[in-house]
């Protein structure tokens, strides 16, 4: 019996629940034996640089571990240059001449199918199955060459995930992979803050990593702490107050400039899925320097000695690279003196 295979191409940068739902719909409704995920090298009509294929492949491998009928084809990654579907289908139909191929697309892609390279020839090489809501399929009035694959699409795009939105619409193991490999993370924090704070956050993250390296702590964990420490600082006060009332009612009478540390510690956990008590503690205490946990000391130091603050802190910073605890006390004393002078 010929094998029936559905192909799902995409940049998968990153893979998300929408891709998985589409592949499952093909398995259930088209009766295919397998779905092959085909990560693109550089998709046509797109000018963005894709994340290195090694990472995108690794994420797809994770997906396949959880979905036994999914496979990966690296035909496009191997080919280099721009990925055209026609080249992919030519290769696959040559290599697997007795297979029956279905190519999965969305209604938006079907609507501009004529723009695809060699679109007429494409239709001879595979059945094109259009997956989308019923009303969307009717709207574009598909011709008879397309197979309908009605499904409720998951409302998420890879670009939203790259920009830190709808992070719940990807599998937990993909989110973990992204965090472990520090993919997209600077774009996750960027929309949360003004440009100066974004530069500061990156600078603090770099210093945290350096301090952790100097003192033999987990550099990745220190980096995450630094990168996310001010994630709540530009949140509107009213919204911050909601978080404080819900999670830290005892802090409601503290000055609202202090709040962003507490709120940030919850945001990293609940919004960004960083479930690490040491990171949460460090962020919660970074404003006042009230924790002596190494990660808390490192982010407090990095935050205060960040060269972007515009004063020469190199002496202090070197003291901290040499001796974390005493350096931390020095920075704390200096910060206290600075704040008192400000008050006057
Ligand atoms: Fe802060
Ligand atoms: Fe900061």
mmCIF file of C-alpha atoms and ligand atoms in Angstrom:
data_model
loop_
_atom_site.group_PDB
_atom_site.id
_atom_site.type_symbol
_atom_site.label_atom_id
_atom_site.label_comp_id
_atom_site.label_asym_id
_atom_site.label_seq_id
_atom_site.Cartn_x
_atom_site.Cartn_y
_atom_site.Cartn_z
ATOM 1 C CA UNK A 1 0.000 0.000 0.000
ATOM 2 C CA UNK A 2 1.302 3.454 -0.812
ATOM 3 C CA UNK A 3 2.156 5.594 2.078
ATOM 4 C CA UNK A 4 0.189 8.814 2.419
ATOM 5 C CA UNK A 5 2.213 11.697 3.750
ATOM 6 C CA UNK A 6 1.169 15.255 4.566
ATOM 7 C CA UNK A 7 3.862 17.905 4.263
ATOM 8 C CA UNK A 8 3.922 20.991 6.411
ATOM 9 C CA UNK A 9 6.501 23.567 5.451
ATOM 10 C CA UNK A 10 7.336 26.674 7.416
ATOM 11 C CA UNK A 11 10.090 28.586 9.070
ATOM 12 C CA UNK A 12 9.081 27.092 12.450
ATOM 13 C CA UNK A 13 10.801 30.010 14.128
ATOM 14 C CA UNK A 14 9.577 28.781 16.555
ATOM 15 C CA UNK A 15 7.149 25.884 16.130
ATOM 16 C CA UNK A 16 3.878 26.487 18.019
ATOM 17 C CA UNK A 17 0.454 25.001 18.775
ATOM 18 C CA UNK A 18 -0.927 26.230 15.434
ATOM 19 C CA UNK A 19 1.504 24.042 13.494
ATOM 20 C CA UNK A 20 0.808 21.059 15.712
ATOM 21 C CA UNK A 21 -2.966 21.469 15.400
ATOM 22 C CA UNK A 22 -2.687 21.634 11.600
ATOM 23 C CA UNK A 23 -0.580 18.475 11.493
ATOM 24 C CA UNK A 24 -3.030 16.667 13.745
ATOM 25 C CA UNK A 25 -5.963 17.784 11.611
ATOM 26 C CA UNK A 26 -4.226 16.223 8.594
ATOM 27 C CA UNK A 27 -3.703 12.958 10.432
ATOM 28 C CA UNK A 28 -7.318 12.824 11.554
ATOM 29 C CA UNK A 29 -9.133 14.136 8.515
ATOM 30 C CA UNK A 30 -6.976 13.271 5.513
ATOM 31 C CA UNK A 31 -6.141 9.817 6.771
ATOM 32 C CA UNK A 32 -2.439 10.276 6.129
ATOM 33 C CA UNK A 33 0.041 7.932 7.766
ATOM 34 C CA UNK A 34 2.559 10.581 8.703
ATOM 35 C CA UNK A 35 3.100 14.320 8.702
ATOM 36 C CA UNK A 36 6.494 15.585 7.679
ATOM 37 C CA UNK A 37 7.565 18.952 9.020
ATOM 38 C CA UNK A 38 9.846 20.785 6.606
ATOM 39 C CA UNK A 39 11.756 23.704 8.101
ATOM 40 C CA UNK A 40 12.527 26.320 5.470
ATOM 41 C CA UNK A 41 15.969 27.617 4.823
ATOM 42 C CA UNK A 42 14.931 31.144 3.911
ATOM 43 C CA UNK A 43 11.305 31.462 2.858
ATOM 44 C CA UNK A 44 10.469 33.464 -0.250
ATOM 45 C CA UNK A 45 8.566 36.753 0.243
ATOM 46 C CA UNK A 46 10.211 37.177 3.643
ATOM 47 C CA UNK A 47 13.121 39.463 4.349
ATOM 48 C CA UNK A 48 13.714 38.517 7.969
ATOM 49 C CA UNK A 49 16.738 36.452 8.888
ATOM 50 C CA UNK A 50 15.681 33.154 10.361
ATOM 51 C CA UNK A 51 17.053 31.679 13.540
ATOM 52 C CA UNK A 52 19.835 29.192 12.855
ATOM 53 C CA UNK A 53 18.445 25.943 11.464
ATOM 54 C CA UNK A 54 20.122 23.898 14.195
ATOM 55 C CA UNK A 55 17.823 25.429 16.812
ATOM 56 C CA UNK A 56 14.703 25.203 14.672
ATOM 57 C CA UNK A 57 15.449 21.554 13.924
ATOM 58 C CA UNK A 58 16.072 20.797 17.582
ATOM 59 C CA UNK A 59 12.691 22.274 18.531
ATOM 60 C CA UNK A 60 10.973 20.169 15.865
ATOM 61 C CA UNK A 61 12.718 17.065 17.204
ATOM 62 C CA UNK A 62 11.153 17.810 20.582
ATOM 63 C CA UNK A 63 7.750 18.040 18.909
ATOM 64 C CA UNK A 64 8.292 14.677 17.185
ATOM 65 C CA UNK A 65 9.157 13.038 20.496
ATOM 66 C CA UNK A 66 5.691 13.984 21.711
ATOM 67 C CA UNK A 67 3.897 13.192 18.441
ATOM 68 C CA UNK A 68 4.878 9.756 17.137
ATOM 69 C CA UNK A 69 3.408 10.238 13.646
ATOM 70 C CA UNK A 70 5.355 13.418 12.981
ATOM 71 C CA UNK A 71 8.670 13.307 11.123
ATOM 72 C CA UNK A 72 11.138 15.960 10.025
ATOM 73 C CA UNK A 73 12.446 16.418 6.529
ATOM 74 C CA UNK A 74 15.582 18.510 6.259
ATOM 75 C CA UNK A 75 15.319 18.650 2.466
ATOM 76 C CA UNK A 76 15.073 22.464 2.453
ATOM 77 C CA UNK A 77 17.726 23.099 5.081
ATOM 78 C CA UNK A 78 20.138 20.890 3.177
ATOM 79 C CA UNK A 79 19.486 22.615 -0.125
ATOM 80 C CA UNK A 80 20.590 26.076 1.073
ATOM 81 C CA UNK A 81 19.465 29.237 -0.680
ATOM 82 C CA UNK A 82 15.827 30.272 -0.927
ATOM 83 C CA UNK A 83 13.324 27.497 -0.229
ATOM 84 C CA UNK A 84 10.792 26.986 -3.009
ATOM 85 C CA UNK A 85 8.061 24.416 -2.621
ATOM 86 C CA UNK A 86 8.485 23.290 -6.209
ATOM 87 C CA UNK A 87 12.086 22.235 -5.555
ATOM 88 C CA UNK A 88 11.064 20.462 -2.383
ATOM 89 C CA UNK A 89 8.289 18.523 -4.090
ATOM 90 C CA UNK A 90 10.560 17.601 -6.976
ATOM 91 C CA UNK A 91 13.115 16.169 -4.583
ATOM 92 C CA UNK A 92 10.587 14.309 -2.456
ATOM 93 C CA UNK A 93 8.568 12.846 -5.302
ATOM 94 C CA UNK A 94 11.766 11.629 -6.912
ATOM 95 C CA UNK A 95 13.053 10.108 -3.689
ATOM 96 C CA UNK A 96 9.713 8.585 -2.637
ATOM 97 C CA UNK A 97 8.115 7.928 -5.998
ATOM 98 C CA UNK A 98 5.424 5.573 -4.650
ATOM 99 C CA UNK A 99 4.221 7.936 -1.892
ATOM 100 C CA UNK A 100 1.121 10.060 -2.103
ATOM 101 C CA UNK A 101 1.837 13.577 -0.897
ATOM 102 C CA UNK A 102 -0.517 16.168 0.557
ATOM 103 C CA UNK A 103 0.795 19.665 1.059
ATOM 104 C CA UNK A 104 -0.783 21.637 3.896
ATOM 105 C CA UNK A 105 -1.423 25.364 3.573
ATOM 106 C CA UNK A 106 -3.633 27.948 5.246
ATOM 107 C CA UNK A 107 -6.429 29.926 3.598
ATOM 108 C CA UNK A 108 -4.183 33.011 3.337
ATOM 109 C CA UNK A 109 -1.580 31.051 1.429
ATOM 110 C CA UNK A 110 -4.254 29.509 -0.800
ATOM 111 C CA UNK A 111 -5.553 32.987 -1.654
ATOM 112 C CA UNK A 112 -2.186 33.960 -3.112
ATOM 113 C CA UNK A 113 -1.275 30.565 -4.474
ATOM 114 C CA UNK A 114 -0.905 31.946 -8.012
ATOM 115 C CA UNK A 115 2.163 33.866 -6.860
ATOM 116 C CA UNK A 116 3.943 30.667 -5.869
ATOM 117 C CA UNK A 117 6.732 29.585 -8.166
ATOM 118 C CA UNK A 118 5.399 27.126 -10.814
ATOM 119 C CA UNK A 119 2.003 26.987 -9.139
ATOM 120 C CA UNK A 120 0.379 24.944 -11.922
ATOM 121 C CA UNK A 121 3.034 22.291 -11.825
ATOM 122 C CA UNK A 122 2.881 22.164 -8.038
ATOM 123 C CA UNK A 123 -0.710 20.977 -8.119
ATOM 124 C CA UNK A 124 0.286 17.991 -10.234
ATOM 125 C CA UNK A 125 2.851 16.832 -7.708
ATOM 126 C CA UNK A 126 0.766 16.867 -4.531
ATOM 127 C CA UNK A 127 -2.765 17.417 -3.282
ATOM 128 C CA UNK A 128 -2.963 20.836 -1.704
ATOM 129 C CA UNK A 129 -5.029 20.750 1.454
ATOM 130 C CA UNK A 130 -6.226 24.057 2.813
ATOM 131 C CA UNK A 131 -6.673 24.124 6.547
ATOM 132 C CA UNK A 132 -8.791 26.861 8.049
ATOM 133 C CA UNK A 133 -12.193 27.753 9.449
ATOM 134 C CA UNK A 134 -15.156 26.937 7.219
ATOM 135 C CA UNK A 135 -16.168 30.573 6.720
ATOM 136 C CA UNK A 136 -12.633 31.548 5.756
ATOM 137 C CA UNK A 137 -12.525 28.762 3.169
ATOM 138 C CA UNK A 138 -15.832 29.907 1.685
ATOM 139 C CA UNK A 139 -14.663 33.506 1.659
ATOM 140 C CA UNK A 140 -11.764 32.851 -0.701
ATOM 141 C CA UNK A 141 -13.801 30.499 -2.916
ATOM 142 C CA UNK A 142 -11.318 27.684 -3.417
ATOM 143 C CA UNK A 143 -11.150 25.991 -6.767
ATOM 144 C CA UNK A 144 -11.633 22.239 -7.157
ATOM 145 C CA UNK A 145 -7.903 21.530 -7.099
ATOM 146 C CA UNK A 146 -7.752 22.158 -3.398
ATOM 147 C CA UNK A 147 -8.851 19.771 -0.685
ATOM 148 C CA UNK A 148 -10.633 21.344 2.243
ATOM 149 C CA UNK A 149 -9.382 20.668 5.718
ATOM 150 C CA UNK A 150 -11.783 22.507 8.008
ATOM 151 C CA UNK A 151 -10.325 23.212 11.428
ATOM 152 C CA UNK A 152 -10.349 25.885 14.082
ATOM 153 C CA UNK A 153 -6.901 27.454 13.675
ATOM 154 C CA UNK A 154 -4.975 28.331 16.794
ATOM 155 C CA UNK A 155 -4.729 32.097 16.875
ATOM 156 C CA UNK A 156 -0.971 32.483 17.170
ATOM 157 C CA UNK A 157 1.969 33.185 14.882
ATOM 158 C CA UNK A 158 5.676 32.547 15.277
ATOM 159 C CA UNK A 159 6.285 36.272 15.083
ATOM 160 C CA UNK A 160 4.004 36.871 18.073
ATOM 161 C CA UNK A 161 5.946 34.307 20.067
ATOM 162 C CA UNK A 162 9.262 35.807 19.017
ATOM 163 C CA UNK A 163 7.979 39.100 20.382
ATOM 164 C CA UNK A 164 6.959 37.635 23.709
ATOM 165 C CA UNK A 165 3.211 37.402 23.055
ATOM 166 C CA UNK A 166 0.858 34.410 23.458
ATOM 167 C CA UNK A 167 3.620 32.371 25.047
ATOM 168 C CA UNK A 168 1.035 29.923 26.353
ATOM 169 C CA UNK A 169 0.277 28.852 22.779
ATOM 170 C CA UNK A 170 3.335 26.661 22.387
ATOM 171 C CA UNK A 171 4.149 23.433 24.175
ATOM 172 C CA UNK A 172 5.785 23.842 27.556
ATOM 173 C CA UNK A 173 8.843 21.862 26.382
ATOM 174 C CA UNK A 174 9.371 24.345 23.512
ATOM 175 C CA UNK A 175 9.183 27.276 25.892
ATOM 176 C CA UNK A 176 11.763 25.534 28.065
ATOM 177 C CA UNK A 177 14.011 24.965 25.051
ATOM 178 C CA UNK A 178 13.765 28.661 24.138
ATOM 179 C CA UNK A 179 14.709 29.694 27.657
ATOM 180 C CA UNK A 180 17.543 27.171 27.944
ATOM 181 C CA UNK A 181 19.032 28.336 24.658
ATOM 182 C CA UNK A 182 18.304 32.041 25.161
ATOM 183 C CA UNK A 183 16.449 32.326 21.845
ATOM 184 C CA UNK A 184 14.287 35.420 21.255
ATOM 185 C CA UNK A 185 14.611 36.523 24.901
ATOM 186 C CA UNK A 186 15.773 40.042 24.185
ATOM 187 C CA UNK A 187 12.711 40.448 21.922
ATOM 188 C CA UNK A 188 10.505 39.167 24.717
ATOM 189 C CA UNK A 189 11.514 42.007 27.026
ATOM 190 C CA UNK A 190 11.773 44.739 24.382
ATOM 191 C CA UNK A 191 8.030 45.508 24.079
ATOM 192 C CA UNK A 192 7.823 45.735 27.886
ATOM 193 C CA UNK A 193 10.064 48.790 28.236
ATOM 194 C CA UNK A 194 11.442 51.997 26.750
ATOM 195 C CA UNK A 195 14.625 51.858 24.615
ATOM 196 C CA UNK A 196 16.936 53.160 27.359
ATOM 197 C CA UNK A 197 15.671 50.541 29.797
ATOM 198 C CA UNK A 198 16.075 47.859 27.120
ATOM 199 C CA UNK A 199 19.737 48.833 26.682
ATOM 200 C CA UNK A 200 20.187 48.883 30.464
ATOM 201 C CA UNK A 201 18.599 45.413 30.818
ATOM 202 C CA UNK A 202 20.949 43.928 28.251
ATOM 203 C CA UNK A 203 23.912 45.585 29.919
ATOM 204 C CA UNK A 204 22.883 44.282 33.362
ATOM 205 C CA UNK A 205 22.386 40.791 31.919
ATOM 206 C CA UNK A 206 25.921 40.856 30.511
ATOM 207 C CA UNK A 207 27.395 42.037 33.828
ATOM 208 C CA UNK A 208 25.457 39.360 35.740
ATOM 209 C CA UNK A 209 26.886 36.709 33.449
ATOM 210 C CA UNK A 210 30.409 38.063 34.012
ATOM 211 C CA UNK A 211 29.970 38.126 37.781
ATOM 212 C CA UNK A 212 28.610 34.561 37.789
ATOM 213 C CA UNK A 213 31.563 33.421 35.717
ATOM 214 C CA UNK A 214 34.025 35.127 38.039
ATOM 215 C CA UNK A 215 32.467 33.493 41.106
ATOM 216 C CA UNK A 216 31.607 30.081 39.703
ATOM 217 C CA UNK A 217 27.811 30.424 39.660
ATOM 218 C CA UNK A 218 25.349 29.436 36.924
ATOM 219 C CA UNK A 219 25.965 32.001 34.161
ATOM 220 C CA UNK A 220 22.715 31.305 32.329
ATOM 221 C CA UNK A 221 20.654 31.784 35.454
ATOM 222 C CA UNK A 222 22.492 35.022 36.226
ATOM 223 C CA UNK A 223 21.928 36.224 32.661
ATOM 224 C CA UNK A 224 18.169 35.582 32.887
ATOM 225 C CA UNK A 225 18.014 37.419 36.216
ATOM 226 C CA UNK A 226 19.738 40.455 34.758
ATOM 227 C CA UNK A 227 17.765 40.471 31.530
ATOM 228 C CA UNK A 228 14.371 40.316 33.253
ATOM 229 C CA UNK A 229 15.095 42.327 36.410
ATOM 230 C CA UNK A 230 13.274 45.467 35.205
ATOM 231 C CA UNK A 231 10.602 43.691 33.169
ATOM 232 C CA UNK A 232 7.827 45.334 35.211
ATOM 233 C CA UNK A 233 9.376 48.776 35.614
ATOM 234 C CA UNK A 234 7.489 50.458 32.776
ATOM 235 C CA UNK A 235 4.193 48.803 33.618
ATOM 236 C CA UNK A 236 1.455 51.399 34.278
ATOM 237 C CA UNK A 237 1.122 52.100 38.001
ATOM 238 C CA UNK A 238 -2.510 50.990 38.100
ATOM 239 C CA UNK A 239 -1.633 47.618 36.627
ATOM 240 C CA UNK A 240 1.300 47.208 38.987
ATOM 241 C CA UNK A 241 -0.992 47.964 41.873
ATOM 242 C CA UNK A 242 -3.254 45.066 40.834
ATOM 243 C CA UNK A 243 -0.326 42.648 40.948
ATOM 244 C CA UNK A 244 0.795 44.019 44.323
ATOM 245 C CA UNK A 245 -2.692 43.704 45.822
ATOM 246 C CA UNK A 246 -3.011 40.151 44.501
ATOM 247 C CA UNK A 247 0.476 38.821 45.257
ATOM 248 C CA UNK A 248 2.214 41.130 47.754
ATOM 249 C CA UNK A 249 -0.499 42.869 49.809
ATOM 250 C CA UNK A 250 2.025 43.605 52.554
ATOM 251 C CA UNK A 251 3.966 45.835 50.113
ATOM 252 C CA UNK A 252 1.057 48.083 49.214
ATOM 253 C CA UNK A 253 2.271 50.849 51.557
ATOM 254 C CA UNK A 254 5.819 50.790 50.219
ATOM 255 C CA UNK A 255 6.775 53.466 47.695
ATOM 256 C CA UNK A 256 5.573 52.449 44.236
ATOM 257 C CA UNK A 257 9.116 52.779 42.830
ATOM 258 C CA UNK A 258 9.942 49.645 44.856
ATOM 259 C CA UNK A 259 7.019 47.648 43.458
ATOM 260 C CA UNK A 260 8.524 46.757 40.094
ATOM 261 C CA UNK A 261 10.904 44.293 41.753
ATOM 262 C CA UNK A 262 8.094 42.366 43.418
ATOM 263 C CA UNK A 263 5.858 42.479 40.359
ATOM 264 C CA UNK A 264 8.749 41.508 38.066
ATOM 265 C CA UNK A 265 9.392 38.408 40.157
ATOM 266 C CA UNK A 266 5.825 37.228 39.450
ATOM 267 C CA UNK A 267 5.803 38.304 35.808
ATOM 268 C CA UNK A 268 8.865 36.188 34.967
ATOM 269 C CA UNK A 269 7.167 33.175 36.489
ATOM 270 C CA UNK A 270 3.609 33.593 35.220
ATOM 271 C CA UNK A 271 4.063 35.380 31.905
ATOM 272 C CA UNK A 272 7.456 34.158 30.728
ATOM 273 C CA UNK A 273 7.451 30.714 32.325
ATOM 274 C CA UNK A 274 10.735 31.106 34.179
ATOM 275 C CA UNK A 275 9.946 28.975 37.197
ATOM 276 C CA UNK A 276 13.071 29.509 39.256
ATOM 277 C CA UNK A 277 12.804 30.587 42.897
ATOM 278 C CA UNK A 278 16.365 31.975 42.911
ATOM 279 C CA UNK A 279 15.585 34.240 39.937
ATOM 280 C CA UNK A 280 12.274 35.349 41.452
ATOM 281 C CA UNK A 281 13.961 36.123 44.769
ATOM 282 C CA UNK A 282 16.778 38.049 43.087
ATOM 283 C CA UNK A 283 14.361 40.169 41.038
ATOM 284 C CA UNK A 284 12.046 40.805 43.988
ATOM 285 C CA UNK A 285 14.991 42.118 46.046
ATOM 286 C CA UNK A 286 16.972 43.949 43.373
ATOM 287 C CA UNK A 287 15.688 47.425 44.169
ATOM 288 C CA UNK A 288 16.746 47.571 47.804
ATOM 289 C CA UNK A 289 19.419 44.878 47.912
ATOM 290 C CA UNK A 290 17.636 43.008 50.682
ATOM 291 C CA UNK A 291 18.713 39.452 49.843
ATOM 292 C CA UNK A 292 22.138 37.883 50.308
ATOM 293 C CA UNK A 293 21.524 35.055 47.886
ATOM 294 C CA UNK A 294 24.344 35.171 45.297
ATOM 295 C CA UNK A 295 22.000 35.819 42.346
ATOM 296 C CA UNK A 296 20.308 38.613 44.269
ATOM 297 C CA UNK A 297 23.661 40.173 45.132
ATOM 298 C CA UNK A 298 24.860 39.875 41.541
ATOM 299 C CA UNK A 299 21.817 41.553 40.000
ATOM 300 C CA UNK A 300 21.818 44.291 42.637
ATOM 301 C CA UNK A 301 25.464 45.031 41.858
ATOM 302 C CA UNK A 302 25.047 44.852 38.087
ATOM 303 C CA UNK A 303 21.993 47.132 38.232
ATOM 304 C CA UNK A 304 23.803 49.798 40.215
ATOM 305 C CA UNK A 305 27.191 49.707 38.478
ATOM 306 C CA UNK A 306 25.831 49.495 34.933
ATOM 307 C CA UNK A 307 28.144 51.789 32.912
ATOM 308 C CA UNK A 308 25.088 53.104 31.047
ATOM 309 C CA UNK A 309 24.147 54.959 34.231
ATOM 310 C CA UNK A 310 26.876 57.393 33.214
ATOM 311 C CA UNK A 311 29.218 57.538 36.172
ATOM 312 C CA UNK A 312 32.547 55.784 36.585
ATOM 313 C CA UNK A 313 31.761 52.625 38.513
ATOM 314 C CA UNK A 314 34.655 50.558 37.209
ATOM 315 C CA UNK A 315 36.492 50.510 40.567
ATOM 316 C CA UNK A 316 33.409 49.287 42.411
ATOM 317 C CA UNK A 317 32.693 46.686 39.759
ATOM 318 C CA UNK A 318 36.219 45.302 39.943
ATOM 319 C CA UNK A 319 35.914 45.052 43.694
ATOM 320 C CA UNK A 320 32.777 42.918 43.103
ATOM 321 C CA UNK A 321 34.521 40.712 40.570
ATOM 322 C CA UNK A 322 37.160 40.085 43.207
ATOM 323 C CA UNK A 323 34.899 39.599 46.243
ATOM 324 C CA UNK A 324 31.155 39.268 45.743
ATOM 325 C CA UNK A 325 29.949 39.696 49.323
ATOM 326 C CA UNK A 326 32.156 42.636 50.283
ATOM 327 C CA UNK A 327 31.655 44.203 46.881
ATOM 328 C CA UNK A 328 27.910 43.944 47.391
ATOM 329 C CA UNK A 329 28.199 45.707 50.769
ATOM 330 C CA UNK A 330 30.259 48.461 49.165
ATOM 331 C CA UNK A 331 27.730 48.990 46.365
ATOM 332 C CA UNK A 332 24.914 48.993 48.895
ATOM 333 C CA UNK A 333 26.638 51.605 51.048
ATOM 334 C CA UNK A 334 27.375 53.754 48.026
ATOM 335 C CA UNK A 335 23.769 53.465 46.844
ATOM 336 C CA UNK A 336 22.486 54.472 50.272
ATOM 337 C CA UNK A 337 24.750 57.528 50.333
ATOM 338 C CA UNK A 338 23.625 58.456 46.823
ATOM 339 C CA UNK A 339 19.934 58.168 47.729
ATOM 340 C CA UNK A 340 20.407 60.320 50.843
ATOM 341 C CA UNK A 341 22.145 62.993 48.816
ATOM 342 C CA UNK A 342 19.272 62.862 46.313
ATOM 343 C CA UNK A 343 16.749 63.321 49.128
ATOM 344 C CA UNK A 344 18.518 66.466 50.339
HETATM 345 FE FE1 LIG B 1 14.896 48.058 38.854
HETATM 346 FE FE1 LIG B 2 17.575 48.232 36.588
#
